[in-house]
Amino acid sequence: QVQLVESGGGLVQTGGSLRLSCAASRGTFSGRALGWFRQPLGKEREFVAAIRWISATTYYADSVKDRFTISRDNAKNTLTLQMNSLKPEDTAVYYCASSTRLTGSNYYFPYAYDYWGQGTKVTVSS
């Protein structure tokens, strides 16, 4: 079992940057793909980015491509999401998640992920 803890959320102005982190407080990221999802208030959870275990292949939602960067440090069991050029529509609770069965076709779907963090809130003011 893996317990995930996100940090780094907060309030930022449009055009600003934030760096989210996710750490394994219990268990390890070894062998697991990792992803970020977000859930705007009153809306469904949506895919943001994912990164695979060995190849470190990354996937991004079109809405964040070229603005967000996902990375991982396997030795430190940490996952990072660098968010630049933030927009008000990026406002949401951001969740990290891990998966042992991620593929090139299911990374977009929440069901592909086994464990989730509690979320960290990001607010982008206009």
Tab-separated table of N, CA, C and O in Angstrom:
chain	number	residue	atom	x	y	z
A	1	GLN	N	0.847	-1.198	0.000
A	1	GLN	CA	0.000	0.000	0.000
A	1	GLN	C	0.875	1.239	0.000
A	1	GLN	O	1.929	1.258	0.633
A	2	VAL	N	0.420	2.279	-0.703
A	2	VAL	CA	1.179	3.524	-0.819
A	2	VAL	C	0.312	4.667	-0.307
A	2	VAL	O	-0.854	4.789	-0.676
A	3	GLN	N	0.877	5.492	0.536
A	3	GLN	CA	0.180	6.684	1.011
A	3	GLN	C	0.848	7.908	0.418
A	3	GLN	O	2.065	8.089	0.569
A	4	LEU	N	0.062	8.735	-0.250
A	4	LEU	CA	0.591	9.883	-0.981
A	4	LEU	C	0.186	11.177	-0.291
A	4	LEU	O	-0.955	11.321	0.159
A	5	VAL	N	1.114	12.114	-0.249
A	5	VAL	CA	0.851	13.399	0.383
A	5	VAL	C	1.303	14.514	-0.546
A	5	VAL	O	2.485	14.591	-0.898
A	6	GLU	N	0.347	15.374	-0.934
A	6	GLU	CA	0.666	16.506	-1.810
A	6	GLU	C	0.969	17.750	-0.978
A	6	GLU	O	0.488	17.902	0.146
A	7	SER	N	1.737	18.645	-1.577
A	7	SER	CA	2.014	19.933	-0.958
A	7	SER	C	2.329	20.941	-2.053
A	7	SER	O	2.561	20.568	-3.206
A	8	GLY	N	2.324	22.209	-1.676
A	8	GLY	CA	2.733	23.247	-2.609
A	8	GLY	C	1.617	24.082	-3.195
A	8	GLY	O	1.878	25.033	-3.925
A	9	GLY	N	0.382	23.748	-2.887
A	9	GLY	CA	-0.719	24.541	-3.410
A	9	GLY	C	-0.776	25.909	-2.763
A	9	GLY	O	-0.084	26.191	-1.783
A	10	GLY	N	-1.613	26.782	-3.319
A	10	GLY	CA	-1.750	28.117	-2.754
A	10	GLY	C	-2.439	29.058	-3.714
A	10	GLY	O	-3.046	28.630	-4.703
A	11	LEU	N	-2.331	30.335	-3.420
A	11	LEU	CA	-2.951	31.383	-4.225
A	11	LEU	C	-1.880	32.075	-5.048
A	11	LEU	O	-0.826	32.456	-4.518
A	12	VAL	N	-2.145	32.232	-6.335
A	12	VAL	CA	-1.192	32.869	-7.232
A	12	VAL	C	-1.954	33.696	-8.256
A	12	VAL	O	-3.106	33.381	-8.567
A	13	GLN	N	-1.325	34.723	-8.767
A	13	GLN	CA	-1.965	35.554	-9.786
A	13	GLN	C	-1.815	34.931	-11.168
A	13	GLN	O	-0.920	34.109	-11.401
A	14	THR	N	-2.674	35.338	-12.062
A	14	THR	CA	-2.587	34.886	-13.447
A	14	THR	C	-1.191	35.167	-13.997
A	14	THR	O	-0.635	36.253	-13.809
A	15	GLY	N	-0.632	34.157	-14.662
A	15	GLY	CA	0.708	34.273	-15.211
A	15	GLY	C	1.798	33.816	-14.271
A	15	GLY	O	2.966	33.696	-14.679
A	16	GLY	N	1.440	33.547	-13.037
A	16	GLY	CA	2.424	33.121	-12.046
A	16	GLY	C	2.735	31.639	-12.129
A	16	GLY	O	2.248	30.927	-13.010
A	17	SER	N	3.541	31.181	-11.186
A	17	SER	CA	3.991	29.791	-11.165
A	17	SER	C	3.796	29.193	-9.779
A	17	SER	O	3.832	29.910	-8.768
A	18	LEU	N	3.608	27.895	-9.772
A	18	LEU	CA	3.576	27.126	-8.533
A	18	LEU	C	4.242	25.791	-8.803
A	18	LEU	O	4.229	25.291	-9.937
A	19	ARG	N	4.766	25.223	-7.738
A	19	ARG	CA	5.410	23.912	-7.844
A	19	ARG	C	4.744	22.984	-6.829
A	19	ARG	O	4.859	23.206	-5.623
A	20	LEU	N	4.072	21.966	-7.331
A	20	LEU	CA	3.437	20.990	-6.460
A	20	LEU	C	4.356	19.791	-6.269
A	20	LEU	O	5.074	19.398	-7.194
A	21	SER	N	4.305	19.237	-5.088
A	21	SER	CA	5.086	18.043	-4.793
A	21	SER	C	4.181	16.958	-4.231
A	21	SER	O	3.141	17.246	-3.630
A	22	CYS	N	4.595	15.734	-4.443
A	22	CYS	CA	3.883	14.584	-3.897
A	22	CYS	C	4.937	13.628	-3.363
A	22	CYS	O	5.888	13.290	-4.075
A	23	ALA	N	4.765	13.223	-2.125
A	23	ALA	CA	5.718	12.316	-1.494
A	23	ALA	C	4.986	11.071	-1.006
A	23	ALA	O	3.787	11.110	-0.707
A	24	ALA	N	5.730	9.992	-0.917
A	24	ALA	CA	5.179	8.751	-0.383
A	24	ALA	C	5.466	8.708	1.114
A	24	ALA	O	6.616	8.491	1.518
A	25	SER	N	4.427	8.951	1.916
A	25	SER	CA	4.629	8.915	3.364
A	25	SER	C	4.676	7.482	3.880
A	25	SER	O	5.188	7.224	4.970
A	26	ARG	N	4.157	6.589	3.084
A	26	ARG	CA	4.220	5.162	3.390
A	26	ARG	C	4.323	4.424	2.064
A	26	ARG	O	3.651	4.760	1.099
A	27	GLY	N	5.153	3.409	2.028
A	27	GLY	CA	5.352	2.688	0.781
A	27	GLY	C	6.388	3.374	-0.080
A	27	GLY	O	7.108	4.269	0.354
A	28	THR	N	6.438	2.964	-1.329
A	28	THR	CA	7.445	3.471	-2.250
A	28	THR	C	6.843	3.653	-3.632
A	28	THR	O	5.839	3.033	-3.973
A	29	PHE	N	7.492	4.488	-4.428
A	29	PHE	CA	7.060	4.704	-5.797
A	29	PHE	C	7.637	3.657	-6.750
A	29	PHE	O	7.337	3.673	-7.941
A	30	SER	N	8.455	2.778	-6.214
A	30	SER	CA	9.122	1.808	-7.052
A	30	SER	C	8.121	0.989	-7.867
A	30	SER	O	7.184	0.427	-7.328
A	31	GLY	N	8.346	0.944	-9.175
A	31	GLY	CA	7.482	0.170	-10.056
A	31	GLY	C	6.167	0.826	-10.400
A	31	GLY	O	5.336	0.222	-11.084
A	32	ARG	N	5.961	2.040	-9.942
A	32	ARG	CA	4.669	2.704	-10.147
A	32	ARG	C	4.768	3.889	-11.085
A	32	ARG	O	5.677	4.710	-10.944
A	33	ALA	N	3.824	3.967	-11.969
A	33	ALA	CA	3.646	5.204	-12.715
A	33	ALA	C	2.925	6.192	-11.804
A	33	ALA	O	2.219	5.803	-10.865
A	34	LEU	N	3.105	7.465	-12.080
A	34	LEU	CA	2.522	8.500	-11.235
A	34	LEU	C	1.800	9.529	-12.085
A	34	LEU	O	2.201	9.790	-13.220
A	35	GLY	N	0.782	10.114	-11.511
A	35	GLY	CA	0.018	11.094	-12.274
A	35	GLY	C	-0.517	12.211	-11.408
A	35	GLY	O	-0.539	12.108	-10.175
A	36	TRP	N	-0.909	13.269	-12.075
A	36	TRP	CA	-1.598	14.393	-11.435
A	36	TRP	C	-2.975	14.545	-12.085
A	36	TRP	O	-3.095	14.507	-13.320
A	37	PHE	N	-3.962	14.711	-11.255
A	37	PHE	CA	-5.318	15.033	-11.687
A	37	PHE	C	-5.736	16.305	-10.959
A	37	PHE	O	-5.127	16.704	-9.974
A	38	ARG	N	-6.802	16.918	-11.440
A	38	ARG	CA	-7.336	18.068	-10.726
A	38	ARG	C	-8.844	18.051	-10.798
A	38	ARG	O	-9.440	17.468	-11.706
A	39	GLN	N	-9.449	18.697	-9.828
A	39	GLN	CA	-10.901	18.739	-9.772
A	39	GLN	C	-11.349	20.153	-9.436
A	39	GLN	O	-11.253	20.587	-8.274
A	40	PRO	N	-11.817	20.886	-10.437
A	40	PRO	CA	-12.384	22.213	-10.164
A	40	PRO	C	-13.661	22.070	-9.342
A	40	PRO	O	-14.340	21.035	-9.410
A	41	LEU	N	-14.001	23.089	-8.613
A	41	LEU	CA	-15.180	23.050	-7.775
A	41	LEU	C	-16.428	22.765	-8.603
A	41	LEU	O	-16.688	23.440	-9.605
A	42	GLY	N	-17.166	21.744	-8.218
A	42	GLY	CA	-18.397	21.400	-8.904
A	42	GLY	C	-18.226	20.642	-10.202
A	42	GLY	O	-19.216	20.405	-10.914
A	43	LYS	N	-16.999	20.260	-10.512
A	43	LYS	CA	-16.752	19.540	-11.762
A	43	LYS	C	-16.098	18.191	-11.486
A	43	LYS	O	-15.687	17.894	-10.371
A	44	GLU	N	-16.002	17.384	-12.543
A	44	GLU	CA	-15.396	16.074	-12.396
A	44	GLU	C	-13.870	16.172	-12.369
A	44	GLU	O	-13.277	17.132	-12.858
A	45	ARG	N	-13.275	15.151	-11.796
A	45	ARG	CA	-11.826	15.067	-11.761
A	45	ARG	C	-11.299	14.870	-13.178
A	45	ARG	O	-11.830	14.068	-13.947
A	46	GLU	N	-10.224	15.600	-13.513
A	46	GLU	CA	-9.679	15.529	-14.869
A	46	GLU	C	-8.177	15.293	-14.849
A	46	GLU	O	-7.476	15.729	-13.934
A	47	PHE	N	-7.723	14.628	-15.869
A	47	PHE	CA	-6.302	14.303	-16.007
A	47	PHE	C	-5.491	15.564	-16.284
A	47	PHE	O	-5.922	16.438	-17.033
A	48	VAL	N	-4.300	15.623	-15.687
A	48	VAL	CA	-3.374	16.729	-15.924
A	48	VAL	C	-2.091	16.226	-16.582
A	48	VAL	O	-1.714	16.686	-17.650
A	49	ALA	N	-1.419	15.279	-15.924
A	49	ALA	CA	-0.145	14.789	-16.438
A	49	ALA	C	0.176	13.455	-15.776
A	49	ALA	O	-0.330	13.147	-14.698
A	50	ALA	N	1.027	12.675	-16.442
A	50	ALA	CA	1.462	11.398	-15.893
A	50	ALA	C	2.878	11.101	-16.356
A	50	ALA	O	3.335	11.632	-17.380
A	51	ILE	N	3.548	10.254	-15.590
A	51	ILE	CA	4.913	9.865	-15.928
A	51	ILE	C	5.094	8.401	-15.590
A	51	ILE	O	4.679	7.930	-14.523
A	52	ARG	N	5.713	7.666	-16.481
A	52	ARG	CA	5.870	6.238	-16.284
A	52	ARG	C	7.109	5.935	-15.448
A	52	ARG	O	7.951	6.810	-15.217
A	53	TRP	N	7.251	4.682	-15.018
A	53	TRP	CA	8.271	4.298	-14.044
A	53	TRP	C	9.664	4.223	-14.649
A	53	TRP	O	10.564	4.952	-14.266
A	54	ILE	N	9.882	3.338	-15.602
A	54	ILE	CA	11.244	3.112	-16.091
A	54	ILE	C	11.598	4.088	-17.210
A	54	ILE	O	12.638	4.736	-17.185
A	55	SER	N	10.701	4.198	-18.183
A	55	SER	CA	11.019	5.040	-19.340
A	55	SER	C	10.895	6.522	-19.038
A	55	SER	O	11.434	7.351	-19.761
A	56	ALA	N	10.153	6.844	-17.969
A	56	ALA	CA	9.855	8.248	-17.637
A	56	ALA	C	9.122	8.944	-18.773
A	56	ALA	O	9.162	10.182	-18.883
A	57	THR	N	8.437	8.193	-19.591
A	57	THR	CA	7.581	8.787	-20.622
A	57	THR	C	6.527	9.646	-19.945
A	57	THR	O	5.944	9.254	-18.938
A	58	THR	N	6.302	10.813	-20.494
A	58	THR	CA	5.328	11.734	-19.901
A	58	THR	C	4.121	11.928	-20.824
A	58	THR	O	4.221	11.809	-22.043
A	59	TYR	N	3.011	12.221	-20.182
A	59	TYR	CA	1.763	12.498	-20.891
A	59	TYR	C	1.161	13.759	-20.278
A	59	TYR	O	1.240	13.961	-19.065
A	60	TYR	N	0.550	14.571	-21.118
A	60	TYR	CA	-0.054	15.814	-20.650
A	60	TYR	C	-1.430	16.022	-21.271
A	60	TYR	O	-1.667	15.659	-22.421
A	61	ALA	N	-2.300	16.635	-20.499
A	61	ALA	CA	-3.554	17.109	-21.068
A	61	ALA	C	-3.244	18.279	-22.000
A	61	ALA	O	-2.316	19.056	-21.740
A	62	ASP	N	-4.012	18.405	-23.047
A	62	ASP	CA	-3.765	19.490	-24.001
A	62	ASP	C	-3.828	20.858	-23.326
A	62	ASP	O	-3.111	21.784	-23.717
A	63	SER	N	-4.667	20.974	-22.319
A	63	SER	CA	-4.877	22.258	-21.663
A	63	SER	C	-3.663	22.738	-20.872
A	63	SER	O	-3.568	23.923	-20.543
A	64	VAL	N	-2.738	21.826	-20.558
A	64	VAL	CA	-1.581	22.232	-19.757
A	64	VAL	C	-0.264	22.033	-20.494
A	64	VAL	O	0.796	22.413	-19.982
A	65	LYS	N	-0.316	21.438	-21.658
A	65	LYS	CA	0.900	21.173	-22.422
A	65	LYS	C	1.654	22.468	-22.669
A	65	LYS	O	1.063	23.493	-22.981
A	66	ASP	N	2.959	22.417	-22.532
A	66	ASP	CA	3.865	23.555	-22.711
A	66	ASP	C	3.815	24.553	-21.555
A	66	ASP	O	4.551	25.551	-21.586
A	67	ARG	N	2.966	24.307	-20.572
A	67	ARG	CA	2.941	25.175	-19.381
A	67	ARG	C	3.335	24.404	-18.119
A	67	ARG	O	3.969	24.968	-17.219
A	68	PHE	N	2.943	23.137	-18.062
A	68	PHE	CA	3.214	22.308	-16.892
A	68	PHE	C	4.278	21.280	-17.238
A	68	PHE	O	4.351	20.798	-18.380
A	69	THR	N	5.073	20.908	-16.229
A	69	THR	CA	6.084	19.867	-16.397
A	69	THR	C	6.010	18.903	-15.227
A	69	THR	O	6.105	19.326	-14.064
A	70	ILE	N	5.851	17.623	-15.542
A	70	ILE	CA	5.837	16.594	-14.513
A	70	ILE	C	7.216	15.942	-14.463
A	70	ILE	O	7.849	15.722	-15.502
A	71	SER	N	7.678	15.653	-13.253
A	71	SER	CA	8.965	14.981	-13.102
A	71	SER	C	8.936	14.152	-11.830
A	71	SER	O	8.079	14.359	-10.963
A	72	ARG	N	9.875	13.236	-11.725
A	72	ARG	CA	9.925	12.367	-10.564
A	72	ARG	C	11.360	12.126	-10.164
A	72	ARG	O	12.269	12.141	-11.007
A	73	ASP	N	11.552	11.889	-8.881
A	73	ASP	CA	12.856	11.499	-8.347
A	73	ASP	C	12.637	10.156	-7.656
A	73	ASP	O	12.109	10.104	-6.533
A	74	ASN	N	12.999	9.095	-8.329
A	74	ASN	CA	12.711	7.761	-7.797
A	74	ASN	C	13.491	7.473	-6.514
A	74	ASN	O	13.003	6.759	-5.644
A	75	ALA	N	14.677	8.003	-6.409
A	75	ALA	CA	15.486	7.762	-5.214
A	75	ALA	C	14.867	8.413	-3.982
A	75	ALA	O	14.978	7.891	-2.868
A	76	LYS	N	14.218	9.550	-4.192
A	76	LYS	CA	13.632	10.285	-3.069
A	76	LYS	C	12.135	10.030	-2.930
A	76	LYS	O	11.493	10.589	-2.028
A	77	ASN	N	11.574	9.218	-3.825
A	77	ASN	CA	10.136	8.946	-3.779
A	77	ASN	C	9.315	10.229	-3.813
A	77	ASN	O	8.400	10.438	-3.002
A	78	THR	N	9.635	11.083	-4.748
A	78	THR	CA	8.902	12.337	-4.884
A	78	THR	C	8.475	12.562	-6.322
A	78	THR	O	9.145	12.147	-7.265
A	79	LEU	N	7.357	13.225	-6.455
A	79	LEU	CA	6.780	13.592	-7.740
A	79	LEU	C	6.556	15.091	-7.710
A	79	LEU	O	6.136	15.645	-6.694
A	80	THR	N	6.826	15.744	-8.818
A	80	THR	CA	6.704	17.198	-8.874
A	80	THR	C	5.892	17.616	-10.093
A	80	THR	O	5.951	16.967	-11.142
A	81	LEU	N	5.127	18.672	-9.930
A	81	LEU	CA	4.426	19.284	-11.060
A	81	LEU	C	4.773	20.767	-11.045
A	81	LEU	O	4.329	21.510	-10.160
A	82	GLN	N	5.580	21.185	-11.987
A	82	GLN	CA	5.917	22.596	-12.137
A	82	GLN	C	4.873	23.236	-13.038
A	82	GLN	O	4.699	22.825	-14.183
A	83	MET	N	4.197	24.243	-12.506
A	83	MET	CA	3.107	24.886	-13.242
A	83	MET	C	3.477	26.334	-13.519
A	83	MET	O	3.670	27.115	-12.579
A	84	ASN	N	3.593	26.674	-14.773
A	84	ASN	CA	3.932	28.031	-15.199
A	84	ASN	C	2.783	28.637	-15.984
A	84	ASN	O	1.889	27.931	-16.443
A	85	SER	N	2.840	29.930	-16.139
A	85	SER	CA	1.822	30.656	-16.918
A	85	SER	C	0.415	30.255	-16.489
A	85	SER	O	-0.448	29.949	-17.320
A	86	LEU	N	0.185	30.273	-15.214
A	86	LEU	CA	-1.096	29.811	-14.675
A	86	LEU	C	-2.244	30.716	-15.093
A	86	LEU	O	-2.078	31.943	-15.242
A	87	LYS	N	-3.386	30.079	-15.260
A	87	LYS	CA	-4.604	30.762	-15.688
A	87	LYS	C	-5.700	30.528	-14.648
A	87	LYS	O	-5.659	29.533	-13.924
A	88	PRO	N	-6.693	31.382	-14.608
A	88	PRO	CA	-7.799	31.161	-13.661
A	88	PRO	C	-8.448	29.789	-13.827
A	88	PRO	O	-8.884	29.192	-12.836
A	89	GLU	N	-8.483	29.281	-15.039
A	89	GLU	CA	-9.095	27.968	-15.269
A	89	GLU	C	-8.258	26.811	-14.742
A	89	GLU	O	-8.706	25.664	-14.757
A	90	ASP	N	-7.074	27.087	-14.251
A	90	ASP	CA	-6.254	26.068	-13.591
A	90	ASP	C	-6.642	25.909	-12.124
A	90	ASP	O	-6.146	25.015	-11.444
A	91	THR	N	-7.525	26.763	-11.641
A	91	THR	CA	-7.971	26.680	-10.246
A	91	THR	C	-8.680	25.366	-9.990
A	91	THR	O	-9.622	25.002	-10.702
A	92	ALA	N	-8.201	24.632	-8.988
A	92	ALA	CA	-8.750	23.309	-8.699
A	92	ALA	C	-8.031	22.722	-7.493
A	92	ALA	O	-7.018	23.269	-7.040
A	93	VAL	N	-8.544	21.612	-7.016
A	93	VAL	CA	-7.790	20.786	-6.078
A	93	VAL	C	-6.992	19.796	-6.911
A	93	VAL	O	-7.559	19.113	-7.777
A	94	TYR	N	-5.707	19.734	-6.659
A	94	TYR	CA	-4.809	18.871	-7.421
A	94	TYR	C	-4.470	17.634	-6.600
A	94	TYR	O	-4.115	17.737	-5.419
A	95	TYR	N	-4.566	16.486	-7.268
A	95	TYR	CA	-4.319	15.206	-6.619
A	95	TYR	C	-3.187	14.474	-7.334
A	95	TYR	O	-3.137	14.462	-8.568
A	96	CYS	N	-2.321	13.837	-6.566
A	96	CYS	CA	-1.379	12.910	-7.177
A	96	CYS	C	-1.911	11.505	-6.987
A	96	CYS	O	-2.685	11.229	-6.065
A	97	ALA	N	-1.499	10.623	-7.879
A	97	ALA	CA	-1.985	9.250	-7.862
A	97	ALA	C	-0.908	8.325	-8.393
A	97	ALA	O	-0.046	8.746	-9.165
A	98	SER	N	-0.976	7.069	-7.992
A	98	SER	CA	0.003	6.092	-8.457
A	98	SER	C	-0.707	4.924	-9.118
A	98	SER	O	-1.870	4.625	-8.819
A	99	SER	N	0.035	4.263	-9.991
A	99	SER	CA	-0.558	3.167	-10.758
A	99	SER	C	0.485	2.104	-11.043
A	99	SER	O	1.636	2.410	-11.356
A	100	THR	N	0.047	0.837	-10.964
A	100	THR	CA	0.914	-0.264	-11.365
A	100	THR	C	0.477	-0.821	-12.712
A	100	THR	O	1.062	-1.797	-13.185
A	101	ARG	N	-0.518	-0.215	-13.342
A	101	ARG	CA	-1.050	-0.778	-14.594
A	101	ARG	C	-1.287	0.293	-15.654
A	101	ARG	O	-2.177	0.164	-16.481
A	102	LEU	N	-0.467	1.332	-15.595
A	102	LEU	CA	-0.616	2.409	-16.564
A	102	LEU	C	-0.159	1.957	-17.944
A	102	LEU	O	0.857	1.273	-18.081
A	103	THR	N	-0.897	2.343	-18.951
A	103	THR	CA	-0.505	2.057	-20.322
A	103	THR	C	-0.630	3.339	-21.133
A	103	THR	O	-1.115	4.361	-20.648
A	104	GLY	N	-0.227	3.250	-22.373
A	104	GLY	CA	-0.314	4.400	-23.252
A	104	GLY	C	-1.734	4.767	-23.634
A	104	GLY	O	-1.960	5.819	-24.232
A	105	SER	N	-2.686	3.937	-23.240
A	105	SER	CA	-4.075	4.215	-23.620
A	105	SER	C	-4.986	4.466	-22.422
A	105	SER	O	-6.110	4.935	-22.607
A	106	ASN	N	-4.535	4.156	-21.204
A	106	ASN	CA	-5.426	4.358	-20.060
A	106	ASN	C	-4.969	5.433	-19.089
A	106	ASN	O	-5.639	5.705	-18.100
A	107	TYR	N	-3.844	6.075	-19.364
A	107	TYR	CA	-3.280	7.027	-18.411
A	107	TYR	C	-4.219	8.183	-18.109
A	107	TYR	O	-4.089	8.854	-17.093
A	108	TYR	N	-5.158	8.407	-19.004
A	108	TYR	CA	-6.062	9.561	-18.919
A	108	TYR	C	-7.197	9.339	-17.922
A	108	TYR	O	-7.852	10.288	-17.493
A	109	PHE	N	-7.393	8.066	-17.544
A	109	PHE	CA	-8.583	7.735	-16.780
A	109	PHE	C	-8.274	7.478	-15.301
A	109	PHE	O	-7.350	6.738	-14.974
A	110	PRO	N	-9.067	8.045	-14.411
A	110	PRO	CA	-8.833	7.818	-12.979
A	110	PRO	C	-8.815	6.345	-12.587
A	110	PRO	O	-8.105	5.970	-11.654
A	111	TYR	N	-9.570	5.496	-13.287
A	111	TYR	CA	-9.639	4.089	-12.894
A	111	TYR	C	-8.310	3.365	-13.045
A	111	TYR	O	-8.102	2.293	-12.477
A	112	ALA	N	-7.394	3.944	-13.813
A	112	ALA	CA	-6.084	3.313	-14.011
A	112	ALA	C	-5.162	3.481	-12.807
A	112	ALA	O	-4.095	2.867	-12.759
A	113	TYR	N	-5.569	4.279	-11.841
A	113	TYR	CA	-4.713	4.603	-10.700
A	113	TYR	C	-5.230	3.934	-9.437
A	113	TYR	O	-6.440	3.881	-9.204
A	114	ASP	N	-4.291	3.449	-8.620
A	114	ASP	CA	-4.663	2.659	-7.452
A	114	ASP	C	-4.769	3.468	-6.170
A	114	ASP	O	-5.641	3.228	-5.344
A	115	TYR	N	-3.844	4.404	-5.997
A	115	TYR	CA	-3.789	5.163	-4.751
A	115	TYR	C	-3.771	6.649	-5.055
A	115	TYR	O	-3.175	7.082	-6.049
A	116	TRP	N	-4.395	7.401	-4.152
A	116	TRP	CA	-4.560	8.844	-4.345
A	116	TRP	C	-4.164	9.596	-3.076
A	116	TRP	O	-4.343	9.099	-1.969
A	117	GLY	N	-3.646	10.794	-3.278
A	117	GLY	CA	-3.402	11.671	-2.150
A	117	GLY	C	-4.669	12.405	-1.763
A	117	GLY	O	-5.727	12.222	-2.366
A	118	GLN	N	-4.547	13.258	-0.755
A	118	GLN	CA	-5.713	13.968	-0.236
A	118	GLN	C	-6.005	15.268	-0.983
A	118	GLN	O	-7.059	15.864	-0.824
A	119	GLY	N	-5.059	15.693	-1.798
A	119	GLY	CA	-5.240	16.884	-2.621
A	119	GLY	C	-4.651	18.135	-2.027
A	119	GLY	O	-4.509	18.268	-0.805
A	120	THR	N	-4.279	19.059	-2.893
A	120	THR	CA	-3.797	20.373	-2.485
A	120	THR	C	-4.475	21.409	-3.378
A	120	THR	O	-4.579	21.228	-4.585
A	121	LYS	N	-4.942	22.492	-2.776
A	121	LYS	CA	-5.752	23.462	-3.503
A	121	LYS	C	-4.882	24.510	-4.185
A	121	LYS	O	-3.975	25.072	-3.564
A	122	VAL	N	-5.197	24.759	-5.443
A	122	VAL	CA	-4.530	25.798	-6.220
A	122	VAL	C	-5.581	26.805	-6.662
A	122	VAL	O	-6.591	26.425	-7.263
A	123	THR	N	-5.348	28.061	-6.344
A	123	THR	CA	-6.252	29.126	-6.755
A	123	THR	C	-5.481	30.153	-7.570
A	123	THR	O	-4.463	30.679	-7.091
A	124	VAL	N	-5.946	30.418	-8.774
A	124	VAL	CA	-5.311	31.399	-9.644
A	124	VAL	C	-6.266	32.583	-9.784
A	124	VAL	O	-7.372	32.442	-10.311
A	125	SER	N	-5.837	33.723	-9.305
A	125	SER	CA	-6.691	34.915	-9.346
A	125	SER	C	-6.487	35.673	-10.650
A	125	SER	O	-5.376	35.723	-11.187
A	126	SER	N	-7.550	36.267	-11.125
A	126	SER	CA	-7.473	37.019	-12.383
A	126	SER	C	-7.133	38.474	-12.145
A	126	SER	O	-7.100	38.952	-11.026
